Amino acid sequence: MTLRKIAHIGHPVLRQTARTLTRDELAQPETQRFIDDLIETMRDAHGAGLAAPQVYASVMICAIEVRDNPRYPYKPEVPLTVLVNPVLELLTDERFDNYEGCLSVPNLRGVVARATEVRVRAWDRHGQDIDTVVKGLTAGTYQHEVDHLYGKLFVDRVTNPATFTTWSEFELHHKADFVARARALVARYGS
């Protein structure tokens, strides 16, 4: 496996709609090696997820995993999930204010209103169908990662620029309140 460089805001690859893959392309050894690299890079950077465009590959693949993550200790665990050609369907009008950050937008966080429940349809890394519903904070993580596949960054979804903060200022002024709200959401949805 190879650690890949993470693209930062301003690079054009982050603003492109990624291309879908066929099952034949997905089965290719080079695609499977890429998925391994994506996962290893996500873990090394302590991300809750990582999308292919973030490592300069404009294809519809993202990985999500949360387990003992020092960047997000309040997030519930999410087993390693690879989504290929994902489509999300928002199942509710209810939103929660999620203080988001991104490996492609270093040292910046901002509040994004995310749906509390989404249906996810995709393939796994072996081309098997995924059709599941995710809720709560986990739904926010899925929405964030799939946004990358359509050229969207969390900064595009922040409606109040006054919520932008550096990580250190978030820790000092906003974390306690946000974590309390996040834990209430996790208690409500279990995720």
Coordinates of C-alpha atoms in Angstrom, one line a residue:
M1 CA 0.0 0.0 0.0
T2 CA 1.0 3.6 -0.7
L3 CA 0.2 6.7 1.2
R4 CA -1.1 9.2 -1.2
K5 CA -0.9 13.0 -1.1
I6 CA -4.1 14.8 -0.2
A7 CA -5.3 17.6 -2.5
H8 CA -6.1 20.9 -0.8
I9 CA -8.8 23.4 -1.6
G10 CA -7.9 25.3 -4.7
H11 CA -6.8 22.3 -6.7
P12 CA -9.2 21.7 -9.7
V13 CA -9.6 18.0 -9.0
L14 CA -11.7 18.8 -5.9
R15 CA -14.2 20.7 -8.1
Q16 CA -14.9 18.1 -10.7
T17 CA -17.7 15.6 -10.8
A18 CA -16.0 12.2 -10.6
R19 CA -16.7 9.6 -13.2
T20 CA -18.6 6.4 -12.4
L21 CA -16.9 3.0 -12.7
T22 CA -18.1 -0.2 -14.3
R23 CA -17.9 -3.5 -12.4
D24 CA -15.1 -4.6 -14.7
E25 CA -13.1 -1.5 -13.9
L26 CA -13.7 -2.0 -10.2
A27 CA -12.5 -5.6 -10.4
Q28 CA -9.1 -4.5 -11.9
P29 CA -6.1 -5.1 -9.7
E30 CA -5.0 -1.4 -10.1
T31 CA -8.5 -0.2 -8.8
Q32 CA -8.3 -2.6 -5.9
R33 CA -4.8 -1.3 -5.0
F34 CA -6.1 2.2 -5.3
I35 CA -8.8 1.4 -2.8
D36 CA -6.2 0.0 -0.4
D37 CA -4.2 3.2 -0.8
L38 CA -7.3 5.3 -0.2
I39 CA -8.0 3.5 3.1
E40 CA -4.4 3.6 4.3
T41 CA -4.2 7.3 3.5
M42 CA -7.5 8.0 5.4
R43 CA -6.3 6.1 8.4
D44 CA -2.9 7.7 8.4
A45 CA -4.4 11.2 8.3
H46 CA -7.0 10.3 11.0
G47 CA -9.9 11.1 8.7
A48 CA -13.4 9.9 9.2
G49 CA -13.6 9.4 5.5
L50 CA -11.7 10.1 2.3
A51 CA -12.9 10.4 -1.3
A52 CA -10.9 9.5 -4.4
P53 CA -10.8 13.2 -5.7
Q54 CA -9.0 14.1 -2.4
V55 CA -6.1 11.9 -3.6
Y56 CA -6.2 13.3 -7.2
A57 CA -8.3 10.5 -8.7
S58 CA -11.6 11.7 -10.2
V59 CA -13.5 8.4 -9.8
M60 CA -16.7 7.7 -7.8
I61 CA -15.1 5.9 -4.8
C62 CA -15.0 7.0 -1.1
A63 CA -14.1 5.2 2.1
I64 CA -15.6 5.9 5.5
E65 CA -14.5 4.6 8.9
V66 CA -14.6 5.8 12.4
R67 CA -12.9 4.0 15.2
D68 CA -11.0 5.6 18.1
N69 CA -10.4 8.7 16.0
P70 CA -8.4 11.4 17.8
R71 CA -9.8 14.1 15.5
Y72 CA -13.4 13.1 16.2
P73 CA -13.7 11.4 19.6
Y74 CA -17.4 12.2 19.8
K75 CA -18.3 10.4 16.6
P76 CA -19.9 6.9 16.9
E77 CA -17.9 4.0 15.4
V78 CA -18.5 3.3 11.8
P79 CA -17.0 0.1 10.3
L80 CA -14.9 0.4 7.3
T81 CA -17.2 1.1 4.3
V82 CA -16.2 1.6 0.7
L83 CA -18.8 3.2 -1.5
V84 CA -18.5 3.0 -5.3
N85 CA -20.8 5.1 -7.5
P86 CA -22.9 6.1 -4.4
V87 CA -26.3 7.8 -4.6
L88 CA -27.8 9.4 -1.5
E89 CA -31.5 10.0 -1.0
L90 CA -32.4 12.4 1.8
L91 CA -35.2 10.8 3.8
T92 CA -36.2 13.7 6.0
D93 CA -36.3 17.5 6.1
E94 CA -34.9 17.4 9.6
R95 CA -31.3 18.9 9.8
F96 CA -28.6 19.1 12.4
D97 CA -25.9 21.7 12.6
N98 CA -22.6 19.8 12.1
Y99 CA -19.3 21.5 12.8
E100 CA -17.3 20.0 9.9
G101 CA -13.7 20.0 8.9
C102 CA -11.9 18.3 6.0
L103 CA -8.5 16.9 5.2
S104 CA -8.6 19.0 2.0
V105 CA -9.3 22.2 3.9
P106 CA -6.7 22.2 6.6
N107 CA -7.2 23.9 9.9
L108 CA -10.7 25.2 9.1
R109 CA -14.1 24.2 10.5
G110 CA -17.6 25.5 9.8
V111 CA -21.3 24.7 10.5
V112 CA -23.1 22.7 7.8
A113 CA -26.8 21.7 8.1
R114 CA -27.0 18.0 7.3
A115 CA -29.9 15.7 7.0
T116 CA -30.4 13.4 9.9
E117 CA -31.3 10.4 7.8
V118 CA -30.2 9.3 4.3
R119 CA -30.6 6.2 2.2
V120 CA -27.3 5.1 0.6
R121 CA -27.2 3.0 -2.6
A122 CA -23.8 2.0 -3.9
W123 CA -21.5 -0.9 -4.6
D124 CA -18.9 -2.1 -2.2
R125 CA -15.3 -2.6 -3.3
H126 CA -16.3 -6.0 -4.8
G127 CA -19.2 -4.7 -6.8
Q128 CA -21.9 -6.0 -4.4
D129 CA -24.9 -3.9 -3.9
I130 CA -25.3 -1.7 -0.8
D131 CA -28.7 -0.3 0.1
T132 CA -28.8 1.0 3.6
V133 CA -30.1 3.9 5.7
V134 CA -27.7 5.9 7.9
K135 CA -28.8 8.3 10.6
G136 CA -27.5 11.0 12.9
L137 CA -23.8 12.1 12.8
T138 CA -23.0 9.1 10.6
A139 CA -25.5 10.5 8.0
G140 CA -23.5 13.7 8.1
T141 CA -20.2 11.8 7.4
Y142 CA -21.7 10.0 4.4
Q143 CA -23.1 13.3 3.0
H144 CA -19.7 15.0 3.4
E145 CA -17.8 12.2 1.6
V146 CA -20.3 11.8 -1.3
D147 CA -20.2 15.6 -1.8
H148 CA -16.6 15.3 -2.7
L149 CA -17.5 13.0 -5.6
Y150 CA -19.6 15.9 -7.0
G151 CA -17.0 18.6 -6.7
K152 CA -18.5 20.0 -3.4
L153 CA -16.5 20.9 -0.3
F154 CA -18.1 21.6 3.1
V155 CA -17.2 25.3 2.7
D156 CA -19.8 25.4 -0.1
R157 CA -22.5 24.3 2.3
V158 CA -21.7 26.7 5.2
T159 CA -24.6 29.2 5.2
N160 CA -23.2 31.4 7.9
P161 CA -19.6 32.4 7.3
A162 CA -19.4 33.6 10.9
T163 CA -19.2 29.9 11.9
F164 CA -15.8 29.4 10.2
T165 CA -13.1 28.8 12.8
T166 CA -9.7 27.3 13.1
W167 CA -9.3 24.0 14.9
S168 CA -7.7 25.7 17.9
E169 CA -10.4 28.3 18.2
F170 CA -13.0 25.5 17.8
E171 CA -11.4 23.7 20.7
L172 CA -11.5 26.8 22.9
H173 CA -14.9 28.3 22.1
H174 CA -17.2 25.9 20.3
K175 CA -16.2 22.3 21.0
A176 CA -18.0 21.8 24.4
D177 CA -21.4 23.0 23.0
F178 CA -21.0 21.1 19.8
V179 CA -20.0 17.8 21.5
A180 CA -23.0 18.1 23.8
R181 CA -25.3 18.4 20.8
A182 CA -23.5 15.7 18.9
R183 CA -23.8 13.3 21.9
A184 CA -27.5 14.0 22.1
L185 CA -27.9 13.2 18.4
V186 CA -25.9 10.0 18.8
A187 CA -28.1 9.0 21.8
R188 CA -31.2 9.7 19.7
Y189 CA -30.2 7.8 16.6
G190 CA -27.5 5.4 17.9
S191 CA -25.2 6.7 15.2

